[in-house]
Short mmCIF file of C-alpha atoms in Angstrom, two decimals:
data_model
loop_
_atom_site.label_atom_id
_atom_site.label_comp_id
_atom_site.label_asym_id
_atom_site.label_seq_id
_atom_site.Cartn_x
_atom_site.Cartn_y
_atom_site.Cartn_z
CA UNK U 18 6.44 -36.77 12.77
CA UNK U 19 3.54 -38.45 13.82
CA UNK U 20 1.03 -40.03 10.84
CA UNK U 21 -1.56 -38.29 11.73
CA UNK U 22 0.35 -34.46 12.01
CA UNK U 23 1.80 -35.59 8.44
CA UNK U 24 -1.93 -36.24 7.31
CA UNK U 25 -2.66 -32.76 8.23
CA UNK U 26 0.56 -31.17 6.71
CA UNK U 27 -0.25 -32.86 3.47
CA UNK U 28 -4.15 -32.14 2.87
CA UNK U 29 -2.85 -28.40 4.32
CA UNK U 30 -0.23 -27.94 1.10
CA UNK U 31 -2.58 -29.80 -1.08
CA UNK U 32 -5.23 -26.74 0.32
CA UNK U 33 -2.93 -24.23 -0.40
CA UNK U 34 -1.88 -24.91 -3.97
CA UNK U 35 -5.82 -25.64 -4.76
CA UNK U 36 -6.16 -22.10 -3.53
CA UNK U 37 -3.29 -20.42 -5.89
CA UNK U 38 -4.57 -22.54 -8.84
CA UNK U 39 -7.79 -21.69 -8.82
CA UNK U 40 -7.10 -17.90 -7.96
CA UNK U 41 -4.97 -18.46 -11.64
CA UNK U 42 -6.89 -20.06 -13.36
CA UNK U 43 -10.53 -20.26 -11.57
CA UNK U 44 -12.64 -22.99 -10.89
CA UNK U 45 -13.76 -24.23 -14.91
CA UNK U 46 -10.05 -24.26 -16.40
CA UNK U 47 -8.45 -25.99 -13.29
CA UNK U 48 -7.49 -29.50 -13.30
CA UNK U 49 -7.19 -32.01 -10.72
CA UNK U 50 -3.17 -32.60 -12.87
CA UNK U 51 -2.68 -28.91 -12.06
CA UNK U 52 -3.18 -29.01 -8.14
CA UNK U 53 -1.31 -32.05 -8.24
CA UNK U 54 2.20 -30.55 -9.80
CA UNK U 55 1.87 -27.56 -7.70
CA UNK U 56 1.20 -29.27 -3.90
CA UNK U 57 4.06 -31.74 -5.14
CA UNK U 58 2.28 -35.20 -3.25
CA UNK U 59 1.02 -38.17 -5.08
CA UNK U 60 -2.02 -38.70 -6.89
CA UNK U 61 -3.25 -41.52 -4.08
CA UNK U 62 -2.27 -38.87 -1.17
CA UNK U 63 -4.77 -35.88 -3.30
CA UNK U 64 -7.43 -38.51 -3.67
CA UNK U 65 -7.32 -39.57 -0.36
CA UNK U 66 -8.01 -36.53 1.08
CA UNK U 67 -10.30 -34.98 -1.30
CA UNK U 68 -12.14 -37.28 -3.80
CA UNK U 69 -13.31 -35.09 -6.51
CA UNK U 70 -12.73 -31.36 -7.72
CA UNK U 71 -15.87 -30.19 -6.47
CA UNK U 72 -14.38 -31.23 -2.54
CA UNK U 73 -11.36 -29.37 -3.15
CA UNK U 74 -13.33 -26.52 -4.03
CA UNK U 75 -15.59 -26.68 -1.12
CA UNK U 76 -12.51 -27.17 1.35
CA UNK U 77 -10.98 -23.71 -0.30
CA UNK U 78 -14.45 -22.47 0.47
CA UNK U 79 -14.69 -23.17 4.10
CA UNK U 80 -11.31 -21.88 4.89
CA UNK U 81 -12.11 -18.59 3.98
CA UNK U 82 -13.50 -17.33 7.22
CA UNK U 83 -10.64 -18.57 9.74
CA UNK U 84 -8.68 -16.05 8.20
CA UNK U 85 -11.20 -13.22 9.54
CA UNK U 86 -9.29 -13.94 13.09
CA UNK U 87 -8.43 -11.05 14.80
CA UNK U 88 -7.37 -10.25 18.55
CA UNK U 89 -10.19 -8.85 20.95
CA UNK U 90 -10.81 -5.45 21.33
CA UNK U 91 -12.34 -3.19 24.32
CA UNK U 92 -14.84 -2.21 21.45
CA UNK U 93 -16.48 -4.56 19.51
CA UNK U 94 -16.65 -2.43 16.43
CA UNK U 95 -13.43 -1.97 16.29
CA UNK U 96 -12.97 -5.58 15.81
CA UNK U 97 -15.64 -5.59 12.85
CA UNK U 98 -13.65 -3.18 11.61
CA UNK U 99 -10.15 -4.65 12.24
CA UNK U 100 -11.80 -7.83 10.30
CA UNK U 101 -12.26 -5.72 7.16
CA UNK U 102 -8.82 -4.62 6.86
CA UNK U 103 -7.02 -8.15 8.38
CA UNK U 104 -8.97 -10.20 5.36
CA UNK U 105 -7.95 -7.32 2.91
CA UNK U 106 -4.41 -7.37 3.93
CA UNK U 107 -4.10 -11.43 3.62
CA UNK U 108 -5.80 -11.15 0.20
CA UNK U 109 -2.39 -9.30 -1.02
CA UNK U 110 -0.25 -12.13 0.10
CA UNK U 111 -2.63 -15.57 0.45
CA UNK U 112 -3.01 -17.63 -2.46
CA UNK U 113 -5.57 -19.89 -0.56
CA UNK U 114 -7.42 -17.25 0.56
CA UNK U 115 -7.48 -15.27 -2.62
CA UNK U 116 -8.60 -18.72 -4.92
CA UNK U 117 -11.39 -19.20 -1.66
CA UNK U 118 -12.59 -15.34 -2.51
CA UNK U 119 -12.88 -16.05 -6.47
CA UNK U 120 -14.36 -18.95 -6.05
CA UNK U 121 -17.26 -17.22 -4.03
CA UNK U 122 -17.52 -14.33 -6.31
CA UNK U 123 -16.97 -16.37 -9.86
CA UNK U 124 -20.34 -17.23 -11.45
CA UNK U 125 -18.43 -20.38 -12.83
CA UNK U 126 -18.21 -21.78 -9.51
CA UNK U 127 -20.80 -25.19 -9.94
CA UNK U 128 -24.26 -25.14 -8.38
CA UNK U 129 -22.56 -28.61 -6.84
CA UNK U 130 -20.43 -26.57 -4.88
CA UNK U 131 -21.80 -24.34 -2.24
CA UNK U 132 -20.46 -21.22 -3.26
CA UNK U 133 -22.53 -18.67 -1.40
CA UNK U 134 -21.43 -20.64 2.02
CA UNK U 135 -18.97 -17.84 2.84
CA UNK U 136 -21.29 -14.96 2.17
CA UNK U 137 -23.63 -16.36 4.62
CA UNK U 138 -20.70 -17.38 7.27
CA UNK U 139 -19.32 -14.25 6.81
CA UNK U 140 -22.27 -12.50 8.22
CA UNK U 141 -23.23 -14.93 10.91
CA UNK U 142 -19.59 -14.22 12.33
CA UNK U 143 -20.50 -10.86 12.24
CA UNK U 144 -23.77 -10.78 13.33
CA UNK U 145 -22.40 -12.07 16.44
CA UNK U 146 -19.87 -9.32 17.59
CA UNK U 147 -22.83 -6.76 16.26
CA UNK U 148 -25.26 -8.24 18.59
CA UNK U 149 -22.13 -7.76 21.38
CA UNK U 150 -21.82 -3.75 20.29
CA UNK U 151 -25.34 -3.42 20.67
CA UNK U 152 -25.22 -4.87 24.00
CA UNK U 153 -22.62 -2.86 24.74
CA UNK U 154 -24.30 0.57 23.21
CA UNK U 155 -21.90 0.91 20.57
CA UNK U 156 -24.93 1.09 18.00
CA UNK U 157 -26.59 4.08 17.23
CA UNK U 158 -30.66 2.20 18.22
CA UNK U 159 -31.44 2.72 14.48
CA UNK U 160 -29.00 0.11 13.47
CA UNK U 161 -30.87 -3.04 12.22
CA UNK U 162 -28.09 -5.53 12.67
CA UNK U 163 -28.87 -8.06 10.07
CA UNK U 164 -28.88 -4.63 7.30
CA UNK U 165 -25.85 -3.25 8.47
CA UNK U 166 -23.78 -6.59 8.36
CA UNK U 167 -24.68 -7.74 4.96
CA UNK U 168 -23.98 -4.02 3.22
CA UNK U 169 -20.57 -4.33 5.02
CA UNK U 170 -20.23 -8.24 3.32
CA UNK U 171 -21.56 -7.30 0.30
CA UNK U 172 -19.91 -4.34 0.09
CA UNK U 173 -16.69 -5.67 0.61
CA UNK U 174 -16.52 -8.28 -1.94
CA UNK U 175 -17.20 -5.66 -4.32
CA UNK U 176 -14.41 -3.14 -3.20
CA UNK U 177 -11.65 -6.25 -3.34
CA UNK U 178 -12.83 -6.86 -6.64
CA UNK U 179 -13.08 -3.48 -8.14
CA UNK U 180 -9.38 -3.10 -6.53
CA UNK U 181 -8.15 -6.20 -7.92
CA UNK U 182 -9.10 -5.67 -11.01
CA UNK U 183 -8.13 -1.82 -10.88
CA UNK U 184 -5.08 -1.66 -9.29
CA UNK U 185 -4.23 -5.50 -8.16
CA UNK U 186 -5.74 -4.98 -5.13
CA UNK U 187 -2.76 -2.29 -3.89
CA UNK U 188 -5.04 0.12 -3.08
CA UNK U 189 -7.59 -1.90 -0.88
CA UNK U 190 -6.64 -0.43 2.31
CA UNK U 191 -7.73 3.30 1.30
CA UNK U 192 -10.82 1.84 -0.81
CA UNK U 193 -12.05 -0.19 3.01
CA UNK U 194 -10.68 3.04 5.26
CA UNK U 195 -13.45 5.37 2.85
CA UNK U 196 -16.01 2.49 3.45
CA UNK U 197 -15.95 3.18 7.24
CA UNK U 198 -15.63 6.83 6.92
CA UNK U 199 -18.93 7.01 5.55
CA UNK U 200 -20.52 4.16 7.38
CA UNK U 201 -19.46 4.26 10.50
CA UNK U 202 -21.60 7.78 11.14
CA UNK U 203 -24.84 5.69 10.63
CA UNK U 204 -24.17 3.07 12.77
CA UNK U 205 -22.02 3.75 15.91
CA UNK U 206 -22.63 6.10 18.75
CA UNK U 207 -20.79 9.26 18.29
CA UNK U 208 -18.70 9.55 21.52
CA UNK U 209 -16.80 6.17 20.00
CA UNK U 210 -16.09 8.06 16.35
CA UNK U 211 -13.17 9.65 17.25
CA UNK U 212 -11.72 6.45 19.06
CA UNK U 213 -12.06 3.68 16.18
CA UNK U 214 -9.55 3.19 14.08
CA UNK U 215 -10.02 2.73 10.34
CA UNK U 216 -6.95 4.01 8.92
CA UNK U 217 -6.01 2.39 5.31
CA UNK U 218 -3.15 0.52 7.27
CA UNK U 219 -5.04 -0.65 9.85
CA UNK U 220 -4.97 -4.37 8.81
CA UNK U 221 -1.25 -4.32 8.63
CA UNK U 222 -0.70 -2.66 12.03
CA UNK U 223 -3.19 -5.21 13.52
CA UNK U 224 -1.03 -8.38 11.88
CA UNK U 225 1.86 -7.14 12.67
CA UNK U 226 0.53 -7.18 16.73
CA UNK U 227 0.05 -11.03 16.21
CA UNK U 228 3.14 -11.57 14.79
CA UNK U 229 4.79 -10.44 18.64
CA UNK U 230 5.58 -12.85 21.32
CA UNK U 231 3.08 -12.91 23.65
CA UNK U 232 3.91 -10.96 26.68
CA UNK X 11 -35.90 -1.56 -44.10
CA UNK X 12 -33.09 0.04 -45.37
CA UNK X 13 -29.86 -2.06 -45.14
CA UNK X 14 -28.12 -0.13 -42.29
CA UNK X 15 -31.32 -0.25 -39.98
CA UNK X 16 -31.00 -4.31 -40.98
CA UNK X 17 -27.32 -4.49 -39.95
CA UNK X 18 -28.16 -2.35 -36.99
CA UNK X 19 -30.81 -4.38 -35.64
CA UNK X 20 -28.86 -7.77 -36.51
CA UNK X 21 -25.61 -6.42 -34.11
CA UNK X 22 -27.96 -5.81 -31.53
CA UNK X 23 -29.73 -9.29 -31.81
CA UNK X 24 -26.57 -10.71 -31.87
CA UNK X 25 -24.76 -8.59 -28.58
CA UNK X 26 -28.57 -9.94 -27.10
CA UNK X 27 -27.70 -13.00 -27.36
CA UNK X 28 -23.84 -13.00 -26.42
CA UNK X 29 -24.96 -11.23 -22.73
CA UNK X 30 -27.53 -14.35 -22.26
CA UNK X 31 -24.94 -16.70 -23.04
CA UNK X 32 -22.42 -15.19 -21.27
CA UNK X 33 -24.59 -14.80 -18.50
CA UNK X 34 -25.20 -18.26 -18.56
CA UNK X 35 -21.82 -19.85 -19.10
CA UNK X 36 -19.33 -17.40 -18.52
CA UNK X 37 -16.47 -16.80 -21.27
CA UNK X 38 -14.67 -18.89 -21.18
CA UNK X 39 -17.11 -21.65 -21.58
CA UNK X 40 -19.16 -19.56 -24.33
CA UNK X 41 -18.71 -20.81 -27.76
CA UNK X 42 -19.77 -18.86 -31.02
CA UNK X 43 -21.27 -21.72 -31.58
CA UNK X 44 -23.58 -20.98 -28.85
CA UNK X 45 -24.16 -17.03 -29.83
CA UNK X 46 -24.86 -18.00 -33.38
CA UNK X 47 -27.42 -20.77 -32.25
CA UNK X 48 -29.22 -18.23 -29.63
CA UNK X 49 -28.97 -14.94 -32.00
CA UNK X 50 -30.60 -16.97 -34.84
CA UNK X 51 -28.09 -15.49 -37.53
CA UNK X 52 -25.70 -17.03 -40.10
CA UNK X 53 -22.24 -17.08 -38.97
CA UNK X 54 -21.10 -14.79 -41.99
CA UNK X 55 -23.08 -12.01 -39.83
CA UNK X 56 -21.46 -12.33 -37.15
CA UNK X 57 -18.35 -12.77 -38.15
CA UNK X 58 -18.84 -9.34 -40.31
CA UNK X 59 -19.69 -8.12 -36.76
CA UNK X 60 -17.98 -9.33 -34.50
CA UNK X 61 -14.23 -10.99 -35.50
CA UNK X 62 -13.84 -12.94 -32.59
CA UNK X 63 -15.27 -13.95 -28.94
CA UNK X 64 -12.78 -10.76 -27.78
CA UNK X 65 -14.52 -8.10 -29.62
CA UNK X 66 -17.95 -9.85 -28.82
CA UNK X 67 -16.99 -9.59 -25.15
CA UNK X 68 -16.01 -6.28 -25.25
CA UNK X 69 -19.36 -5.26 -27.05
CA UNK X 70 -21.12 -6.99 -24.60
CA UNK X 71 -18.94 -4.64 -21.34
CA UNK X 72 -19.78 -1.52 -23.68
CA UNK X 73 -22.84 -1.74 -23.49
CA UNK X 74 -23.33 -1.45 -19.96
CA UNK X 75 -23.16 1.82 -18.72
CA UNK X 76 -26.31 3.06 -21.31
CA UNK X 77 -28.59 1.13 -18.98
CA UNK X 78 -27.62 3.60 -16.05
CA UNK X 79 -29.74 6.72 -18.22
CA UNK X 80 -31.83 8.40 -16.07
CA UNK X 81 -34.60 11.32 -16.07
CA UNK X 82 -32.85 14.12 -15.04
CA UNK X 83 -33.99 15.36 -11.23
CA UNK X 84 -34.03 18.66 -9.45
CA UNK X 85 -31.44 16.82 -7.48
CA UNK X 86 -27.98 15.74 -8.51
CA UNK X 87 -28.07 13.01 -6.15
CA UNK X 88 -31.28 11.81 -6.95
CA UNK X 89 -30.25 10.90 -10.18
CA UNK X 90 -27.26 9.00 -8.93
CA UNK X 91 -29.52 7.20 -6.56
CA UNK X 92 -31.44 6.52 -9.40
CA UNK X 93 -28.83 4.96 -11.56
CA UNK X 94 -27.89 2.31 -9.08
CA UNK X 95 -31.48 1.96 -8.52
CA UNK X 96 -32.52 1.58 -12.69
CA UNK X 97 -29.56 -0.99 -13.34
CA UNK X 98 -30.28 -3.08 -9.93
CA UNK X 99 -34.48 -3.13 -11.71
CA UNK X 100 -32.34 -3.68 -15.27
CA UNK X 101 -30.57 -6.63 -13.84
CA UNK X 102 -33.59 -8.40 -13.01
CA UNK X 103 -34.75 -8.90 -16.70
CA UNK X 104 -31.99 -7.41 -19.19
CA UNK X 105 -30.17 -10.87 -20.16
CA UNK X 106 -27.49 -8.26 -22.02
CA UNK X 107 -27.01 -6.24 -18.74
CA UNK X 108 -26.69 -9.42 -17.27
CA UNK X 109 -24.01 -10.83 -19.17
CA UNK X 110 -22.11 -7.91 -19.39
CA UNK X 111 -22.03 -7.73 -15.46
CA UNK X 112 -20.84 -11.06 -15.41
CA UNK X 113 -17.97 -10.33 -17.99
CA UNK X 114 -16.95 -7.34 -15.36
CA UNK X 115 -16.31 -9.64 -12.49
CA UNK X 116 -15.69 -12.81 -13.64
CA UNK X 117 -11.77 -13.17 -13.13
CA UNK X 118 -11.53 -15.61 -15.65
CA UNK X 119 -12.34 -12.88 -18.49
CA UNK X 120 -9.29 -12.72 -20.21
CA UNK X 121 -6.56 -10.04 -20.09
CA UNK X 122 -6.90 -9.20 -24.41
CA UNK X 123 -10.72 -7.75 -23.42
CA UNK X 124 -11.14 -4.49 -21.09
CA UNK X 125 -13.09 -5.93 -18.45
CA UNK X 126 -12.21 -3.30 -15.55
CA UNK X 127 -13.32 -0.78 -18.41
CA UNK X 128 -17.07 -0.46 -17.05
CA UNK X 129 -16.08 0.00 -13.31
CA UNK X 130 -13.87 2.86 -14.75
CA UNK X 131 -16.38 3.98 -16.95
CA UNK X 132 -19.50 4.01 -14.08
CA UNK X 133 -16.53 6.01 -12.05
CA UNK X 134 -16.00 8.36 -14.59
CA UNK X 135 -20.88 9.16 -15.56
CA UNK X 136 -20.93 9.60 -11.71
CA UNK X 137 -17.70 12.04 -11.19
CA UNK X 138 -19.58 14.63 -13.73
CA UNK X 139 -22.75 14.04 -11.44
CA UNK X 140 -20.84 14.31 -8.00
CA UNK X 141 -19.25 17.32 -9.54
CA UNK X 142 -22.80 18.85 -10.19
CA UNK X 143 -24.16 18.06 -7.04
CA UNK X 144 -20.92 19.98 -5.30
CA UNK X 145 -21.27 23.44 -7.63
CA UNK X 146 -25.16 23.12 -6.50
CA UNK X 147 -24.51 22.67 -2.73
CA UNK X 148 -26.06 19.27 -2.13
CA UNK X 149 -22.72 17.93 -0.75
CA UNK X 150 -21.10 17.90 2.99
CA UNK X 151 -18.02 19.94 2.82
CA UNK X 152 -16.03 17.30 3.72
CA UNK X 153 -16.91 14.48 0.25
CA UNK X 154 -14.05 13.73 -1.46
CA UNK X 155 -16.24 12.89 -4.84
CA UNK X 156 -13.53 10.71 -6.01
CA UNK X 157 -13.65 8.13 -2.93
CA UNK X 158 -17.56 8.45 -3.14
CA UNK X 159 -17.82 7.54 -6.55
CA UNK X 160 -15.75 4.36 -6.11
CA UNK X 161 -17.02 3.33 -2.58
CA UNK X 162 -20.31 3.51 -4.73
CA UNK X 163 -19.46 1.28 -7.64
CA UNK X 164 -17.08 -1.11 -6.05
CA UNK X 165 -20.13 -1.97 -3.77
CA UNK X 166 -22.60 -2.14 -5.98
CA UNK X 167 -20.88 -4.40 -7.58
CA UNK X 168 -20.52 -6.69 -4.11
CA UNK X 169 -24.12 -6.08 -3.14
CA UNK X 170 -25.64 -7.27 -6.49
CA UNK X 171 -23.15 -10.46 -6.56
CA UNK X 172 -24.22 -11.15 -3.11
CA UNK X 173 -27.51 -10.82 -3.73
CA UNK X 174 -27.63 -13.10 -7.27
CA UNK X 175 -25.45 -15.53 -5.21
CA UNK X 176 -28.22 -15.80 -2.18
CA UNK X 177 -31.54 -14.50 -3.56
CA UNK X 178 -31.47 -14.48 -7.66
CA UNK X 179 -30.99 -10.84 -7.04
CA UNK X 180 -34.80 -10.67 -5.72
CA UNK X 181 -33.72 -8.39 -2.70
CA UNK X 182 -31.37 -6.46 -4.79
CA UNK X 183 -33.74 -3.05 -4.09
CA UNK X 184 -33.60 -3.08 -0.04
CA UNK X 185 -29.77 -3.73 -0.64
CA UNK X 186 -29.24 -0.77 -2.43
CA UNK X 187 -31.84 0.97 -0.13
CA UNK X 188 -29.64 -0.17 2.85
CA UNK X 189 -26.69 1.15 1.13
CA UNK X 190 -27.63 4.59 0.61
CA UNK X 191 -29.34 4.55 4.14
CA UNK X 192 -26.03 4.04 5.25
CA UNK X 193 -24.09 6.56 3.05
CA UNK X 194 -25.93 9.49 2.70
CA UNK X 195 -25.95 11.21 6.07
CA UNK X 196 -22.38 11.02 5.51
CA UNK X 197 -22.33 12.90 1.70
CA UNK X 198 -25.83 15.14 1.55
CA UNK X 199 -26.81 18.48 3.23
CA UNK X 200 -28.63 17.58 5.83
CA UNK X 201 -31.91 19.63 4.30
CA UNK X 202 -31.67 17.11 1.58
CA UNK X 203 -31.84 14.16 3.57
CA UNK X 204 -35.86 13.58 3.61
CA UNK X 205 -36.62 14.50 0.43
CA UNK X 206 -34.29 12.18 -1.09
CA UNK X 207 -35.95 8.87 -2.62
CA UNK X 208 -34.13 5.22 -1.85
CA UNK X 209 -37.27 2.92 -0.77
CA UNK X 210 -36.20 0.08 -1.85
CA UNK X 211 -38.70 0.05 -5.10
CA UNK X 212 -37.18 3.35 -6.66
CA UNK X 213 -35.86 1.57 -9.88
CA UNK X 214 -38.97 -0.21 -10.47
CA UNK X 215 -40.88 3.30 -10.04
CA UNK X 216 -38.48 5.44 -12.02
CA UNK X 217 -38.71 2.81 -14.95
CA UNK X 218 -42.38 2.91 -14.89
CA UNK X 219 -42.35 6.39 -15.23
CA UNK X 220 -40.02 6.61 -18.27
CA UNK X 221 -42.29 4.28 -19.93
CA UNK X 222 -45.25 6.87 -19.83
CA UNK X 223 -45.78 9.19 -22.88
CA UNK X 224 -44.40 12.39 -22.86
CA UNK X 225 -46.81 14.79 -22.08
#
């Protein structure tokens, strides 16, 4: 294994054990000692790669959105959509990305660390593919964009944490599938309502596509 | 002042001054220390109170769903509108409000206090006024009241995190105003649909108006 490709594997499981720690134990009550026994590398190797607790909290932070990846669509909303349900479905098995999700929505989280950064890449990712559907005339023209994306940010942050704390997040799917059922009349053209998919198992069906070779 | 109006009014200084400093710090970095310093009371009062930073925390989450009262409204789902409206206006100022929000979605509240307990309780004040609204005919045949109700509170509590997180909660009104503008073409008659009030100032007017003298 090349240095460099060992570099990467290293700062990648000191990442990931960050991420379950401080979705234990959140950001106040975690210790550097903690992330350290978990990832299982050396003090020097941690330090190396991220110098203080506040840059191991940021670096959770920013790999939050990556895991928003989904495949293309023919309709742009559906990928919105398939976003939703992909995130909500890793947040029931990713430790990284469920300590990168309470560190955004913990108060705790220091004013050092920029904790908001995901709310505000969340919705320029989506802003994106919403200025694509309106290209496309997906939107109904009443749709103001900018509105529309940060309800469906906002409004998911809340509905993962109501689950989690409700049920442990096992009922996510069905809480996101009644979020588009009663959005999705306001904002997309009706000919497409009967054709998008929002089904409280949608995020599994669409990582279970990515999981197949491709053909 | 008799001596029950005194301990009375000293619990309520004191659950004041727990939601500011929970607000503030969070649990698990609040201290008594820090109550007893802010309430301005001896610790023997408290204590005679409150046993413990558990039973002050859970004083603190009981206290929340009170600051949804209304005036009642020819319209069922006026007054629900309202409530999300009053506590958005309530957040802005009410440091026990506040604190008790905090308490609810702060992961690191621990698992000996009920902290899930207001989402359930919010879920259970707006089920009776769903239920109203259906008997009366203000509701699409097709609401399931029980998905409503939580797609309401599980994003209220995302839109008003989002919004402390990127604005101090200043544009906490057109949130909520984008919310319903969202939601209700999908839950109300459409007959309903203009005369229903969610301008993004409704809390601030509806408090205003409970602060005139009844006439």
């Amino acid at each position: 294994m090349a240095k460099q490709e060992r570099a990467i594997r290293t700062r990648r499981a000191i990442l990931e054990a960050a991420g379950a720690v401080f979705d234990e134990h959140g950001y106040t009550s975690t210790t550097i000692a903690m992330v350290l026994e978990r990832a299982e590398v050396t003090k020097g190797a941690l330090y190396f790669h991220f110098p203080s607790k506040e840059s191991l909290a940021q670096a959770v932070l920013d790999e939050q959105v990556p895991f928003g990846a989904v495949p293309q669509q023919p309709c742009r909303l559906q990928e919105i959509i398939d976003m939703t349900f992909v995130v909500g479905e890793r947040l029931l098995t990713n430790p990284l990305l469920r300590g990168s999700v309470r560190l955004t929505v913990d108060q705790a989280t220091p004013s050092g660390v920029d904790h908001s950064g995901p709310f505000r890449q969340w919705g320029e990712r989506l802003m994106v593919l919403m200025e694509q559907a309106r290209e496309r005339g997906e939107l109904l023209p009443t749709v103001e964009p900018r509105d529309t994306v940060d309800l469906l940010v906002g409004g998911f942050a809340g509905l993962q944490l109501m689950s989690r704390a409700l049920s442990g997040r096992a009922d996510l799917g069905h809480r996101l599938s009644v979020l588009w059922g009663h959005i999705l009349p306001s904002i997309a053209v009706p000919g497409l309502l009967l054709g998008l998919d929002s089904k409280a198992d949608r995020g599994a069906r669409v990582l279970a596509s990515l999981d197949l070779p491709a053909s």
